[in-house]
Amino acid sequence: MKFSNLYTKGWLLGLTLATATFSSCKKDGNPNNLPEIDASNYAGKIDGFSSSDEVYPKNLVAYWSFDGTKNEIKSATAPTSTSNDTFIPSGVKGQALSLNAGYLYYGTQFNAVKTAALKSFTLSEWVQISNNGSKKTMLFQIARPGLFNGSFDFILETNANPATNTDYIQIHPYFTTLGGGRQDNINNFGATNLSPKIGANKWVHFVITYDGTSGIFDIWANAIKVGNYPSRGTGNNVFNSFEPSEIIMGGVYNLIPGKSVSTDTSFGAMTGSIDEVRLYNTPLPQAYISALYNLGLAGK
Protein backbone atom coordinates (compact mmCIF):
# COMPACT_ATOMS: atom_id res chain seq x y z
CA MET A 1 0.00 0.00 0.00
CA LYS A 2 1.34 3.41 -0.91
CA PHE A 3 1.07 6.51 1.31
CA SER A 4 1.12 10.05 0.11
CA ASN A 5 4.04 12.28 1.07
CA LEU A 6 1.63 14.55 2.94
CA TYR A 7 0.36 11.68 5.08
CA THR A 8 3.86 10.45 5.83
CA LYS A 9 5.08 13.89 6.84
CA GLY A 10 2.05 14.40 9.08
CA TRP A 11 2.62 11.08 10.80
CA LEU A 12 6.29 11.87 11.46
CA LEU A 13 5.42 15.33 12.83
CA GLY A 14 2.90 13.81 15.23
CA LEU A 15 5.42 11.25 16.44
CA THR A 16 7.99 14.00 17.03
CA LEU A 17 5.53 16.12 19.04
CA ALA A 18 4.44 13.13 21.13
CA THR A 19 8.05 12.26 21.92
CA ALA A 20 8.79 15.85 22.93
CA THR A 21 5.68 15.99 25.11
CA PHE A 22 6.56 12.72 26.84
CA SER A 23 10.12 13.91 27.47
CA SER A 24 8.91 17.18 29.00
CA CYS A 25 6.77 15.24 31.48
CA LYS A 26 9.72 13.37 32.96
CA LYS A 27 10.26 14.27 36.65
CA ASP A 28 13.17 16.60 37.33
CA GLY A 29 15.10 15.24 40.31
CA ASN A 30 16.27 18.73 41.33
CA PRO A 31 13.58 21.23 40.25
CA ASN A 32 14.91 24.02 42.52
CA ASN A 33 18.52 23.65 41.40
CA LEU A 34 19.72 22.96 44.94
CA PRO A 35 23.45 22.42 45.44
CA GLU A 36 24.73 18.88 45.53
CA ILE A 37 25.27 17.39 49.01
CA ASP A 38 28.54 15.75 49.87
CA ALA A 39 27.71 12.88 52.24
CA SER A 40 31.27 12.92 53.57
CA ASN A 41 30.54 16.28 55.22
CA TYR A 42 28.10 14.52 57.56
CA ALA A 43 30.08 11.37 58.26
CA GLY A 44 30.44 10.75 61.99
CA LYS A 45 28.15 13.63 62.95
CA ILE A 46 25.27 13.38 65.41
CA ASP A 47 22.25 15.63 64.89
CA GLY A 48 24.47 17.66 62.56
CA PHE A 49 27.30 18.19 65.07
CA SER A 50 30.74 16.67 65.52
CA SER A 51 31.02 17.77 69.15
CA SER A 52 29.01 19.30 71.99
CA ASP A 53 31.31 22.31 71.60
CA GLU A 54 29.52 23.15 68.33
CA VAL A 55 26.12 23.59 70.00
CA TYR A 56 25.30 27.30 70.38
CA PRO A 57 28.95 28.29 70.92
CA LYS A 58 28.25 32.04 70.78
CA ASN A 59 25.82 31.75 73.70
CA LEU A 60 28.01 29.53 75.86
CA VAL A 61 29.08 31.87 78.67
CA ALA A 62 30.57 29.43 81.20
CA TYR A 63 31.91 25.90 80.84
CA TRP A 64 33.42 23.33 83.19
CA SER A 65 34.85 20.33 81.31
CA PHE A 66 36.42 18.70 84.41
CA ASP A 67 38.89 17.12 82.04
CA GLY A 68 41.90 17.42 84.33
CA THR A 69 40.93 20.89 85.57
CA LYS A 70 38.39 22.39 87.95
CA ASN A 71 38.75 25.82 86.36
CA GLU A 72 35.86 27.44 84.53
CA ILE A 73 37.25 27.27 81.00
CA LYS A 74 36.08 30.50 79.37
CA SER A 75 37.28 32.79 82.17
CA ALA A 76 40.06 30.49 83.46
CA THR A 77 38.63 30.96 86.96
CA ALA A 78 39.90 28.49 89.55
CA PRO A 79 37.79 27.45 92.53
CA THR A 80 38.37 29.32 95.79
CA SER A 81 38.05 26.09 97.74
CA THR A 82 37.04 22.48 97.17
CA SER A 83 36.34 19.48 99.35
CA ASN A 84 36.62 15.72 98.80
CA ASP A 85 36.90 15.85 95.03
CA THR A 86 38.90 13.76 92.59
CA PHE A 87 39.10 13.31 88.83
CA ILE A 88 37.87 10.02 87.39
CA PRO A 89 38.68 8.69 83.91
CA SER A 90 35.19 7.50 82.99
CA GLY A 91 33.52 10.83 82.25
CA VAL A 92 30.99 11.57 79.57
CA LYS A 93 33.67 13.32 77.54
CA GLY A 94 37.16 12.62 78.87
CA GLN A 95 37.52 12.89 82.63
CA ALA A 96 34.83 13.85 85.14
CA LEU A 97 34.86 15.09 88.74
CA SER A 98 33.83 12.76 91.54
CA LEU A 99 32.64 14.19 94.87
CA ASN A 100 32.53 12.18 98.08
CA ALA A 101 30.55 14.47 100.39
CA GLY A 102 32.29 17.29 98.56
CA TYR A 103 31.74 20.60 96.79
CA LEU A 104 33.34 23.30 94.63
CA TYR A 105 33.18 26.95 95.70
CA TYR A 106 33.99 29.83 93.36
CA GLY A 107 34.10 33.00 95.46
CA THR A 108 34.28 35.15 92.35
CA GLN A 109 31.83 37.42 90.56
CA PHE A 110 31.55 35.85 87.11
CA ASN A 111 30.79 38.38 84.39
CA ALA A 112 28.58 35.75 82.75
CA VAL A 113 26.07 35.82 85.62
CA LYS A 114 25.90 39.56 86.24
CA THR A 115 22.41 41.03 86.31
CA ALA A 116 22.53 42.57 82.84
CA ALA A 117 24.23 39.54 81.28
CA LEU A 118 21.89 36.74 82.34
CA LYS A 119 18.23 37.39 81.60
CA SER A 120 17.55 33.97 80.07
CA PHE A 121 19.62 30.82 80.45
CA THR A 122 20.23 27.12 79.95
CA LEU A 123 22.19 25.02 82.41
CA SER A 124 23.29 21.64 81.07
CA GLU A 125 25.21 19.06 83.07
CA TRP A 126 25.82 15.34 83.29
CA VAL A 127 25.43 13.76 86.72
CA GLN A 128 25.87 10.42 88.44
CA ILE A 129 23.97 10.39 91.72
CA SER A 130 21.90 8.26 94.08
CA ASN A 131 19.15 9.08 96.53
CA ASN A 132 20.25 9.10 100.17
CA GLY A 133 17.00 9.36 102.14
CA SER A 134 18.23 12.18 104.37
CA LYS A 135 19.80 15.25 102.69
CA LYS A 136 19.10 17.39 99.62
CA THR A 137 21.81 17.98 97.01
CA MET A 138 22.60 21.36 95.46
CA LEU A 139 23.93 20.58 91.99
CA PHE A 140 24.57 24.18 90.97
CA GLN A 141 23.90 27.49 92.70
CA ILE A 142 24.33 31.09 91.64
CA ALA A 143 24.82 32.03 95.27
CA ARG A 144 24.23 35.40 96.96
CA PRO A 145 26.86 36.12 99.63
CA GLY A 146 25.35 36.23 103.10
CA LEU A 147 22.06 34.63 101.99
CA PHE A 148 20.97 31.00 102.01
CA ASN A 149 18.91 31.09 98.80
CA GLY A 150 20.69 31.91 95.57
CA SER A 151 19.53 33.67 92.45
CA PHE A 152 19.34 30.18 90.94
CA ASP A 153 19.30 26.91 92.89
CA PHE A 154 19.43 23.61 91.01
CA ILE A 155 18.30 21.18 93.70
CA LEU A 156 17.92 17.41 93.62
CA GLU A 157 15.79 16.24 96.53
CA THR A 158 17.89 13.16 97.18
CA ASN A 159 16.41 13.14 100.68
CA ALA A 160 12.96 12.16 99.37
CA ASN A 161 13.79 8.52 98.60
CA PRO A 162 16.14 5.84 99.96
CA ALA A 163 19.36 4.92 98.18
CA THR A 164 17.74 1.69 96.99
CA ASN A 165 15.32 3.67 94.82
CA THR A 166 17.03 4.07 91.45
CA ASP A 167 13.79 4.60 89.51
CA TYR A 168 13.01 8.11 90.67
CA ILE A 169 14.84 11.34 91.48
CA GLN A 170 12.97 14.47 92.54
CA ILE A 171 14.21 17.45 90.50
CA HIS A 172 13.36 20.80 92.06
CA PRO A 173 15.06 23.95 90.71
CA TYR A 174 14.26 27.45 92.04
CA PHE A 175 15.06 31.00 91.05
CA THR A 176 14.75 34.32 92.83
CA THR A 177 12.57 36.90 91.11
CA LEU A 178 13.05 40.54 90.30
CA GLY A 179 10.48 41.29 93.01
CA GLY A 180 12.41 39.25 95.59
CA GLY A 181 10.12 36.21 95.60
CA ARG A 182 10.86 32.60 94.66
CA GLN A 183 9.66 30.53 91.70
CA ASP A 184 10.18 26.82 91.11
CA ASN A 185 9.36 23.83 88.95
CA ILE A 186 9.28 20.16 89.95
CA ASN A 187 8.76 16.75 88.38
CA ASN A 188 6.85 14.95 91.14
CA PHE A 189 3.30 16.26 90.78
CA GLY A 190 0.65 16.01 88.08
CA ALA A 191 0.03 13.40 85.44
CA THR A 192 3.55 13.08 84.05
CA ASN A 193 5.67 12.27 87.12
CA LEU A 194 8.62 11.55 84.85
CA SER A 195 12.08 10.70 86.06
CA PRO A 196 15.24 9.22 84.59
CA LYS A 197 16.79 6.09 86.03
CA ILE A 198 19.64 7.02 88.37
CA GLY A 199 22.55 5.37 90.14
CA ALA A 200 26.15 5.82 91.23
CA ASN A 201 27.42 4.55 87.86
CA LYS A 202 24.67 5.85 85.57
CA TRP A 203 25.14 9.17 83.79
CA VAL A 204 22.02 11.35 83.54
CA HIS A 205 21.79 14.52 81.47
CA PHE A 206 19.97 17.29 83.35
CA VAL A 207 19.04 20.57 81.66
CA ILE A 208 17.23 23.60 83.06
CA THR A 209 16.03 26.29 80.65
CA TYR A 210 14.56 29.70 81.42
CA ASP A 211 13.10 32.20 78.95
CA GLY A 212 13.06 35.69 80.44
CA THR A 213 10.59 36.94 77.83
CA SER A 214 7.89 34.33 78.35
CA GLY A 215 8.70 33.28 81.93
CA ILE A 216 8.89 29.60 80.91
CA PHE A 217 11.08 27.57 83.28
CA ASP A 218 11.60 24.00 82.05
CA ILE A 219 13.25 20.85 83.40
CA TRP A 220 14.73 18.27 81.02
CA ALA A 221 16.15 14.85 81.87
CA ASN A 222 17.82 12.81 79.13
CA ALA A 223 16.27 15.14 76.52
CA ILE A 224 12.72 14.64 77.86
CA LYS A 225 10.77 17.55 79.33
CA VAL A 226 9.76 16.46 82.84
CA GLY A 227 8.73 19.58 84.77
CA ASN A 228 5.09 20.04 85.70
CA TYR A 229 4.92 23.80 86.27
CA PRO A 230 6.91 25.62 83.56
CA SER A 231 4.92 28.87 83.34
CA ARG A 232 6.33 31.14 86.05
CA GLY A 233 5.01 34.51 84.93
CA THR A 234 6.52 37.81 83.89
CA GLY A 235 6.77 41.31 85.37
CA ASN A 236 8.15 41.13 88.91
CA ASN A 237 8.10 37.32 88.67
CA VAL A 238 10.96 37.12 86.17
CA PHE A 239 14.35 35.71 87.12
CA ASN A 240 16.94 38.16 88.38
CA SER A 241 20.63 37.37 88.73
CA PHE A 242 21.48 39.52 91.73
CA GLU A 243 24.91 40.99 92.34
CA PRO A 244 27.25 40.25 93.93
CA SER A 245 27.15 36.52 93.27
CA GLU A 246 29.32 33.42 93.51
CA ILE A 247 29.00 29.86 92.21
CA ILE A 248 28.79 26.69 94.29
CA MET A 249 28.52 23.14 92.97
CA GLY A 250 27.64 20.26 95.26
CA GLY A 251 27.01 22.36 98.36
CA VAL A 252 25.66 25.50 99.99
CA TYR A 253 27.24 28.18 102.18
CA ASN A 254 26.36 26.32 105.37
CA LEU A 255 28.62 23.44 104.29
CA ILE A 256 31.66 25.64 103.58
CA PRO A 257 33.88 26.41 106.58
CA GLY A 258 33.61 30.06 107.58
CA LYS A 259 30.73 30.80 105.16
CA SER A 260 27.65 29.66 107.11
CA VAL A 261 24.65 31.98 106.75
CA SER A 262 21.89 30.18 108.69
CA THR A 263 21.05 27.16 110.82
CA ASP A 264 19.54 25.24 107.88
CA THR A 265 20.89 21.68 107.76
CA SER A 266 18.67 20.28 105.00
CA PHE A 267 21.54 19.96 102.47
CA GLY A 268 24.45 17.56 102.49
CA ALA A 269 27.65 17.92 100.50
CA MET A 270 27.29 16.03 97.25
CA THR A 271 28.23 12.41 96.75
CA GLY A 272 28.29 11.62 93.06
CA SER A 273 30.00 12.75 89.87
CA ILE A 274 29.56 15.74 87.56
CA ASP A 275 30.77 16.43 84.04
CA GLU A 276 30.35 18.83 81.13
CA VAL A 277 28.66 21.70 82.98
CA ARG A 278 27.57 24.31 80.44
CA LEU A 279 25.82 27.63 81.05
CA TYR A 280 24.25 29.46 78.10
CA ASN A 281 22.68 32.92 78.11
CA THR A 282 19.66 31.74 76.11
CA PRO A 283 17.05 28.98 76.43
CA LEU A 284 18.17 26.24 74.04
CA PRO A 285 15.50 24.82 71.71
CA GLN A 286 14.54 21.19 72.24
CA ALA A 287 16.45 19.96 69.17
CA TYR A 288 19.71 21.31 70.60
CA ILE A 289 19.04 19.83 74.04
CA SER A 290 18.55 16.49 72.30
CA ALA A 291 21.78 17.05 70.39
CA LEU A 292 23.73 17.65 73.62
CA TYR A 293 22.26 14.46 75.05
CA ASN A 294 23.00 12.33 71.99
CA LEU A 295 26.49 13.77 71.62
CA GLY A 296 27.19 13.04 75.27
CA LEU A 297 26.08 9.44 74.86
CA ALA A 298 28.64 9.16 72.06
CA GLY A 299 31.40 10.77 74.13
CA LYS A 300 31.41 13.86 71.94
Coordinates of C-alpha atoms in Angstrom, one line a residue:
M1 CA 0.0 0.0 0.0
K2 CA 1.3 3.4 -0.9
F3 CA 1.1 6.5 1.3
S4 CA 1.1 10.0 0.1
N5 CA 4.0 12.3 1.1
L6 CA 1.6 14.6 2.9
Y7 CA 0.4 11.7 5.1
T8 CA 3.9 10.4 5.8
K9 CA 5.1 13.9 6.8
G10 CA 2.1 14.4 9.1
W11 CA 2.6 11.1 10.8
L12 CA 6.3 11.9 11.5
L13 CA 5.4 15.3 12.8
G14 CA 2.9 13.8 15.2
L15 CA 5.4 11.3 16.4
T16 CA 8.0 14.0 17.0
L17 CA 5.5 16.1 19.0
A18 CA 4.4 13.1 21.1
T19 CA 8.0 12.3 21.9
A20 CA 8.8 15.8 22.9
T21 CA 5.7 16.0 25.1
F22 CA 6.6 12.7 26.8
S23 CA 10.1 13.9 27.5
S24 CA 8.9 17.2 29.0
C25 CA 6.8 15.2 31.5
K26 CA 9.7 13.4 33.0
K27 CA 10.3 14.3 36.6
D28 CA 13.2 16.6 37.3
G29 CA 15.1 15.2 40.3
N30 CA 16.3 18.7 41.3
P31 CA 13.6 21.2 40.3
N32 CA 14.9 24.0 42.5
N33 CA 18.5 23.7 41.4
L34 CA 19.7 23.0 44.9
P35 CA 23.5 22.4 45.4
E36 CA 24.7 18.9 45.5
I37 CA 25.3 17.4 49.0
D38 CA 28.5 15.7 49.9
A39 CA 27.7 12.9 52.2
S40 CA 31.3 12.9 53.6
N41 CA 30.5 16.3 55.2
Y42 CA 28.1 14.5 57.6
A43 CA 30.1 11.4 58.3
G44 CA 30.4 10.7 62.0
K45 CA 28.1 13.6 63.0
I46 CA 25.3 13.4 65.4
D47 CA 22.3 15.6 64.9
G48 CA 24.5 17.7 62.6
F49 CA 27.3 18.2 65.1
S50 CA 30.7 16.7 65.5
S51 CA 31.0 17.8 69.2
S52 CA 29.0 19.3 72.0
D53 CA 31.3 22.3 71.6
E54 CA 29.5 23.2 68.3
V55 CA 26.1 23.6 70.0
Y56 CA 25.3 27.3 70.4
P57 CA 28.9 28.3 70.9
K58 CA 28.3 32.0 70.8
N59 CA 25.8 31.7 73.7
L60 CA 28.0 29.5 75.9
V61 CA 29.1 31.9 78.7
A62 CA 30.6 29.4 81.2
Y63 CA 31.9 25.9 80.8
W64 CA 33.4 23.3 83.2
S65 CA 34.8 20.3 81.3
F66 CA 36.4 18.7 84.4
D67 CA 38.9 17.1 82.0
G68 CA 41.9 17.4 84.3
T69 CA 40.9 20.9 85.6
K70 CA 38.4 22.4 88.0
N71 CA 38.7 25.8 86.4
E72 CA 35.9 27.4 84.5
I73 CA 37.2 27.3 81.0
K74 CA 36.1 30.5 79.4
S75 CA 37.3 32.8 82.2
A76 CA 40.1 30.5 83.5
T77 CA 38.6 31.0 87.0
A78 CA 39.9 28.5 89.5
P79 CA 37.8 27.4 92.5
T80 CA 38.4 29.3 95.8
S81 CA 38.0 26.1 97.7
T82 CA 37.0 22.5 97.2
S83 CA 36.3 19.5 99.4
N84 CA 36.6 15.7 98.8
D85 CA 36.9 15.9 95.0
T86 CA 38.9 13.8 92.6
F87 CA 39.1 13.3 88.8
I88 CA 37.9 10.0 87.4
P89 CA 38.7 8.7 83.9
S90 CA 35.2 7.5 83.0
G91 CA 33.5 10.8 82.2
V92 CA 31.0 11.6 79.6
K93 CA 33.7 13.3 77.5
G94 CA 37.2 12.6 78.9
Q95 CA 37.5 12.9 82.6
A96 CA 34.8 13.9 85.1
L97 CA 34.9 15.1 88.7
S98 CA 33.8 12.8 91.5
L99 CA 32.6 14.2 94.9
N100 CA 32.5 12.2 98.1
A101 CA 30.5 14.5 100.4
G102 CA 32.3 17.3 98.6
Y103 CA 31.7 20.6 96.8
L104 CA 33.3 23.3 94.6
Y105 CA 33.2 26.9 95.7
Y106 CA 34.0 29.8 93.4
G107 CA 34.1 33.0 95.5
T108 CA 34.3 35.1 92.3
Q109 CA 31.8 37.4 90.6
F110 CA 31.5 35.9 87.1
N111 CA 30.8 38.4 84.4
A112 CA 28.6 35.7 82.8
V113 CA 26.1 35.8 85.6
K114 CA 25.9 39.6 86.2
T115 CA 22.4 41.0 86.3
A116 CA 22.5 42.6 82.8
A117 CA 24.2 39.5 81.3
L118 CA 21.9 36.7 82.3
K119 CA 18.2 37.4 81.6
S120 CA 17.6 34.0 80.1
F121 CA 19.6 30.8 80.4
T122 CA 20.2 27.1 79.9
L123 CA 22.2 25.0 82.4
S124 CA 23.3 21.6 81.1
E125 CA 25.2 19.1 83.1
W126 CA 25.8 15.3 83.3
V127 CA 25.4 13.8 86.7
Q128 CA 25.9 10.4 88.4
I129 CA 24.0 10.4 91.7
S130 CA 21.9 8.3 94.1
N131 CA 19.1 9.1 96.5
N132 CA 20.2 9.1 100.2
G133 CA 17.0 9.4 102.1
S134 CA 18.2 12.2 104.4
K135 CA 19.8 15.2 102.7
K136 CA 19.1 17.4 99.6
T137 CA 21.8 18.0 97.0
M138 CA 22.6 21.4 95.5
L139 CA 23.9 20.6 92.0
F140 CA 24.6 24.2 91.0
Q141 CA 23.9 27.5 92.7
I142 CA 24.3 31.1 91.6
A143 CA 24.8 32.0 95.3
R144 CA 24.2 35.4 97.0
P145 CA 26.9 36.1 99.6
G146 CA 25.3 36.2 103.1
L147 CA 22.1 34.6 102.0
F148 CA 21.0 31.0 102.0
N149 CA 18.9 31.1 98.8
G150 CA 20.7 31.9 95.6
S151 CA 19.5 33.7 92.4
F152 CA 19.3 30.2 90.9
D153 CA 19.3 26.9 92.9
F154 CA 19.4 23.6 91.0
I155 CA 18.3 21.2 93.7
L156 CA 17.9 17.4 93.6
E157 CA 15.8 16.2 96.5
T158 CA 17.9 13.2 97.2
N159 CA 16.4 13.1 100.7
A160 CA 13.0 12.2 99.4
N161 CA 13.8 8.5 98.6
P162 CA 16.1 5.8 100.0
A163 CA 19.4 4.9 98.2
T164 CA 17.7 1.7 97.0
N165 CA 15.3 3.7 94.8
T166 CA 17.0 4.1 91.4
D167 CA 13.8 4.6 89.5
Y168 CA 13.0 8.1 90.7
I169 CA 14.8 11.3 91.5
Q170 CA 13.0 14.5 92.5
I171 CA 14.2 17.4 90.5
H172 CA 13.4 20.8 92.1
P173 CA 15.1 24.0 90.7
Y174 CA 14.3 27.4 92.0
F175 CA 15.1 31.0 91.0
T176 CA 14.7 34.3 92.8
T177 CA 12.6 36.9 91.1
L178 CA 13.0 40.5 90.3
G179 CA 10.5 41.3 93.0
G180 CA 12.4 39.2 95.6
G181 CA 10.1 36.2 95.6
R182 CA 10.9 32.6 94.7
Q183 CA 9.7 30.5 91.7
D184 CA 10.2 26.8 91.1
N185 CA 9.4 23.8 89.0
I186 CA 9.3 20.2 90.0
N187 CA 8.8 16.8 88.4
N188 CA 6.8 14.9 91.1
F189 CA 3.3 16.3 90.8
G190 CA 0.6 16.0 88.1
A191 CA 0.0 13.4 85.4
T192 CA 3.5 13.1 84.1
N193 CA 5.7 12.3 87.1
L194 CA 8.6 11.5 84.8
S195 CA 12.1 10.7 86.1
P196 CA 15.2 9.2 84.6
K197 CA 16.8 6.1 86.0
I198 CA 19.6 7.0 88.4
G199 CA 22.6 5.4 90.1
A200 CA 26.1 5.8 91.2
N201 CA 27.4 4.6 87.9
K202 CA 24.7 5.8 85.6
W203 CA 25.1 9.2 83.8
V204 CA 22.0 11.3 83.5
H205 CA 21.8 14.5 81.5
F206 CA 20.0 17.3 83.3
V207 CA 19.0 20.6 81.7
I208 CA 17.2 23.6 83.1
T209 CA 16.0 26.3 80.7
Y210 CA 14.6 29.7 81.4
D211 CA 13.1 32.2 79.0
G212 CA 13.1 35.7 80.4
T213 CA 10.6 36.9 77.8
S214 CA 7.9 34.3 78.4
G215 CA 8.7 33.3 81.9
I216 CA 8.9 29.6 80.9
F217 CA 11.1 27.6 83.3
D218 CA 11.6 24.0 82.1
I219 CA 13.2 20.9 83.4
W220 CA 14.7 18.3 81.0
A221 CA 16.2 14.9 81.9
N222 CA 17.8 12.8 79.1
A223 CA 16.3 15.1 76.5
I224 CA 12.7 14.6 77.9
K225 CA 10.8 17.5 79.3
V226 CA 9.8 16.5 82.8
G227 CA 8.7 19.6 84.8
N228 CA 5.1 20.0 85.7
Y229 CA 4.9 23.8 86.3
P230 CA 6.9 25.6 83.6
S231 CA 4.9 28.9 83.3
R232 CA 6.3 31.1 86.1
G233 CA 5.0 34.5 84.9
T234 CA 6.5 37.8 83.9
G235 CA 6.8 41.3 85.4
N236 CA 8.1 41.1 88.9
N237 CA 8.1 37.3 88.7
V238 CA 11.0 37.1 86.2
F239 CA 14.4 35.7 87.1
N240 CA 16.9 38.2 88.4
S241 CA 20.6 37.4 88.7
F242 CA 21.5 39.5 91.7
E243 CA 24.9 41.0 92.3
P244 CA 27.3 40.2 93.9
S245 CA 27.1 36.5 93.3
E246 CA 29.3 33.4 93.5
I247 CA 29.0 29.9 92.2
I248 CA 28.8 26.7 94.3
M249 CA 28.5 23.1 93.0
G250 CA 27.6 20.3 95.3
G251 CA 27.0 22.4 98.4
V252 CA 25.7 25.5 100.0
Y253 CA 27.2 28.2 102.2
N254 CA 26.4 26.3 105.4
L255 CA 28.6 23.4 104.3
I256 CA 31.7 25.6 103.6
P257 CA 33.9 26.4 106.6
G258 CA 33.6 30.1 107.6
K259 CA 30.7 30.8 105.2
S260 CA 27.7 29.7 107.1
V261 CA 24.7 32.0 106.7
S262 CA 21.9 30.2 108.7
T263 CA 21.0 27.2 110.8
D264 CA 19.5 25.2 107.9
T265 CA 20.9 21.7 107.8
S266 CA 18.7 20.3 105.0
F267 CA 21.5 20.0 102.5
G268 CA 24.5 17.6 102.5
A269 CA 27.7 17.9 100.5
M270 CA 27.3 16.0 97.3
T271 CA 28.2 12.4 96.8
G272 CA 28.3 11.6 93.1
S273 CA 30.0 12.7 89.9
I274 CA 29.6 15.7 87.6
D275 CA 30.8 16.4 84.0
E276 CA 30.3 18.8 81.1
V277 CA 28.7 21.7 83.0
R278 CA 27.6 24.3 80.4
L279 CA 25.8 27.6 81.0
Y280 CA 24.2 29.5 78.1
N281 CA 22.7 32.9 78.1
T282 CA 19.7 31.7 76.1
P283 CA 17.1 29.0 76.4
L284 CA 18.2 26.2 74.0
P285 CA 15.5 24.8 71.7
Q286 CA 14.5 21.2 72.2
A287 CA 16.5 20.0 69.2
Y288 CA 19.7 21.3 70.6
I289 CA 19.0 19.8 74.0
S290 CA 18.5 16.5 72.3
A291 CA 21.8 17.0 70.4
L292 CA 23.7 17.7 73.6
Y293 CA 22.3 14.5 75.1
N294 CA 23.0 12.3 72.0
L295 CA 26.5 13.8 71.6
G296 CA 27.2 13.0 75.3
L297 CA 26.1 9.4 74.9
A298 CA 28.6 9.2 72.1
G299 CA 31.4 10.8 74.1
K300 CA 31.4 13.9 71.9

